[in-house]
Amino acid sequence: SAVQKARDFDSGAHETLFEVTSFGQFVPRAVFVDSEPSVIDEVRSGLYRCLYHPQDLISHYEDCSSNFARGNITVGRKLIDTVKTCF
């Protein structure tokens, strides 16, 4: 099958950078996280949206406005639990 051929390719070394979907397609291993939703929405609706799983595109509904404390203590803490579920 196409999935088995994809998994056998390069003795599995490709799995460090890519995942193999159930259709035998290689997709990058990446998690996009941003407190600003418009940035992640660009990836969700952009040209390469089919490369990434929607679960790996994580955003919050409000920006930190370049405020480190806000990003680290409030908004960042809300996002970290969501990020942990990806792994």
Backbone as CSV, one residue per row, in Angstrom:
resi,resn,N_x,N_y,N_z,CA_x,CA_y,CA_z,C_x,C_y,C_z
1,SER,0.831,-1.194,0.000,0.000,0.000,0.000,0.871,1.251,0.000
2,ALA,0.276,2.363,-0.333,0.999,3.637,-0.386,1.508,4.044,0.990
3,VAL,0.735,3.747,2.017,1.148,4.109,3.377,2.386,3.325,3.780
4,GLN,2.407,2.032,3.504,3.558,1.209,3.862,4.799,1.632,3.087
5,LYS,4.654,1.936,1.812,5.788,2.406,1.015,6.332,3.712,1.570
6,ALA,5.445,4.592,1.992,5.879,5.869,2.556,6.612,5.656,3.873
7,ARG,6.139,4.733,4.688,6.789,4.474,5.981,8.146,3.803,5.800
8,ASP,8.282,2.967,4.785,9.543,2.277,4.539,10.602,3.183,3.922
9,PHE,10.197,4.287,3.374,11.115,5.203,2.710,12.204,5.663,3.671
10,ASP,13.445,5.551,3.278,14.595,6.068,4.017,14.699,5.481,5.428
11,SER,14.262,4.272,5.634,14.368,3.560,6.911,13.825,4.343,8.101
12,GLY,12.854,5.193,7.879,12.236,5.932,8.973,12.926,7.216,9.374
13,ALA,14.040,7.564,8.743,14.755,8.792,9.108,13.926,10.037,8.822
14,HIS,13.033,9.955,7.856,12.189,11.100,7.514,11.227,11.463,8.636
15,GLU,10.954,10.515,9.538,9.975,10.759,10.592,10.436,11.781,11.621
16,THR,11.687,12.192,11.575,12.130,13.252,12.476,11.573,14.599,12.047
17,LEU,11.320,14.770,10.765,10.813,16.041,10.252,9.395,15.959,9.718
18,PHE,8.945,14.759,9.374,7.634,14.610,8.744,6.832,13.499,9.402
19,GLU,5.526,13.606,9.304,4.606,12.540,9.684,4.008,11.983,8.405
20,VAL,3.636,10.730,8.428,2.983,10.114,7.281,1.497,9.999,7.607
21,THR,0.661,10.576,6.757,-0.784,10.515,6.982,-1.316,9.155,6.558
22,SER,-2.580,8.916,6.813,-3.194,7.644,6.423,-3.287,7.496,4.908
23,PHE,-3.076,8.602,4.177,-3.090,8.567,2.709,-1.689,8.422,2.124
24,GLY,-0.668,8.254,2.991,0.701,8.124,2.521,1.351,9.451,2.180
25,GLN,0.777,10.524,2.652,1.280,11.871,2.375,2.220,12.302,3.503
26,PHE,3.315,12.972,3.155,4.246,13.482,4.147,3.836,14.899,4.536
27,VAL,3.674,15.141,5.835,3.345,16.480,6.321,4.392,16.881,7.357
28,PRO,4.778,18.160,7.379,5.805,18.605,8.334,5.339,18.459,9.779
29,ARG,6.278,18.077,10.644,5.993,18.065,12.081,6.218,19.480,12.583
30,ALA,5.149,20.166,12.873,5.251,21.552,13.323,4.044,21.907,14.169
31,VAL,4.274,22.731,15.162,3.196,23.285,15.970,3.359,24.793,15.916
32,PHE,2.332,25.476,15.449,2.341,26.934,15.368,1.548,27.475,16.553
33,VAL,2.173,28.343,17.339,1.519,28.910,18.519,1.723,30.416,18.512
34,ASP,0.640,31.155,18.701,0.728,32.610,18.787,-0.481,33.124,19.550
35,SER,-0.256,34.149,20.353,-1.380,34.739,21.085,-2.211,35.641,20.183
36,GLU,-1.641,36.036,19.069,-2.343,36.883,18.096,-3.053,35.974,17.090
37,PRO,-4.367,35.947,17.076,-5.078,35.000,16.211,-4.923,35.258,14.717
38,SER,-4.701,36.491,14.308,-4.645,36.778,12.869,-3.447,36.122,12.188
39,VAL,-2.358,35.944,12.917,-1.163,35.321,12.336,-1.435,33.849,12.022
40,ILE,-1.985,33.131,12.970,-2.293,31.718,12.766,-3.428,31.552,11.757
41,ASP,-4.363,32.486,11.745,-5.454,32.430,10.764,-4.932,32.542,9.337
42,GLU,-3.834,33.275,9.145,-3.206,33.361,7.821,-2.713,31.992,7.375
43,VAL,-2.126,31.237,8.295,-1.653,29.889,7.963,-2.853,28.979,7.698
44,ARG,-3.895,29.104,8.511,-5.100,28.274,8.348,-5.772,28.469,6.995
45,SER,-5.735,29.683,6.496,-6.449,29.970,5.248,-5.516,30.213,4.066
46,GLY,-4.223,30.117,4.282,-3.253,30.418,3.235,-3.039,29.293,2.240
47,LEU,-2.064,29.500,1.393,-1.744,28.578,0.307,-1.365,27.180,0.806
48,TYR,-0.663,27.093,1.932,-0.165,25.809,2.428,-1.003,25.236,3.570
49,ARG,-2.260,25.645,3.667,-3.126,25.195,4.760,-3.298,23.679,4.788
50,CYS,-3.220,23.034,3.641,-3.421,21.583,3.591,-2.220,20.809,4.141
51,LEU,-1.092,21.480,4.361,0.087,20.800,4.892,0.011,20.554,6.389
52,TYR,-0.767,21.350,7.100,-0.758,21.298,8.557,-2.097,20.844,9.108
53,HIS,-2.038,20.076,10.159,-3.254,19.629,10.828,-3.806,20.798,11.640
54,PRO,-5.104,21.045,11.590,-5.689,22.171,12.337,-5.400,22.124,13.841
55,GLN,-5.213,20.934,14.377,-4.896,20.784,15.799,-3.524,21.383,16.129
56,ASP,-2.631,21.453,15.150,-1.282,21.974,15.365,-1.178,23.475,15.139
57,LEU,-2.286,24.132,14.867,-2.324,25.586,14.676,-3.072,26.182,15.865
58,ILE,-2.323,26.660,16.848,-2.901,27.085,18.119,-2.803,28.596,18.262
59,SER,-3.927,29.215,18.542,-3.924,30.668,18.774,-4.881,30.996,19.908
60,HIS,-4.729,32.193,20.416,-5.590,32.692,21.484,-6.458,33.785,20.895
61,TYR,-7.479,34.183,21.576,-8.397,35.188,21.039,-7.957,36.620,21.305
62,GLU,-6.849,36.812,22.032,-6.383,38.169,22.294,-4.867,38.234,22.209
63,ASP,-4.360,39.389,21.838,-2.927,39.606,21.694,-2.335,40.073,23.017
64,CYS,-1.042,39.878,23.183,-0.342,40.332,24.390,0.179,41.754,24.228
65,SER,0.076,42.308,23.041,0.507,43.678,22.749,1.952,43.932,23.148
66,SER,2.833,42.994,22.846,4.268,43.090,23.143,4.549,43.298,24.626
67,ASN,3.681,42.806,25.482,3.840,42.918,26.924,4.300,41.561,27.446
68,PHE,5.578,41.477,27.865,6.150,40.204,28.295,5.375,39.596,29.461
69,ALA,5.065,40.395,30.466,4.378,39.868,31.648,3.009,39.299,31.275
70,ARG,2.313,39.988,30.431,0.988,39.516,29.999,1.115,38.206,29.216
71,GLY,2.105,38.141,28.347,2.314,36.926,27.565,2.801,35.762,28.399
72,ASN,3.596,36.045,29.412,4.174,34.995,30.239,3.225,34.523,31.339
73,ILE,2.502,35.441,31.939,1.708,35.102,33.116,0.249,34.791,32.798
74,THR,-0.387,35.580,31.971,-1.829,35.380,31.765,-2.135,34.616,30.486
75,VAL,-1.942,35.242,29.362,-2.302,34.621,28.079,-1.439,33.393,27.809
76,GLY,-0.152,33.482,28.080,0.755,32.360,27.848,0.393,31.129,28.649
77,ARG,-0.026,31.333,29.876,-0.423,30.202,30.736,-1.671,29.499,30.194
78,LYS,-2.549,30.263,29.589,-3.748,29.661,29.005,-3.391,28.812,27.784
79,LEU,-2.394,29.253,27.031,-2.002,28.539,25.816,-1.180,27.284,26.107
80,ILE,-0.422,27.286,27.187,0.514,26.192,27.436,-0.192,24.845,27.595
81,ASP,-1.355,24.821,28.221,-2.089,23.554,28.364,-2.533,23.016,27.009
82,THR,-2.940,23.907,26.132,-3.335,23.498,24.784,-2.141,22.944,24.023
83,VAL,-0.987,23.579,24.174,0.222,23.128,23.485,0.642,21.756,24.001
84,LYS,0.538,21.535,25.281,0.936,20.245,25.860,0.107,19.087,25.311
85,THR,-1.144,19.339,24.964,-1.984,18.262,24.434,-1.551,17.813,23.042
86,CYS,-0.773,18.644,22.349,-0.291,18.265,21.011,0.784,17.198,21.083
87,PHE,1.383,17.031,22.233,2.479,16.083,22.368,2.034,14.968,23.248
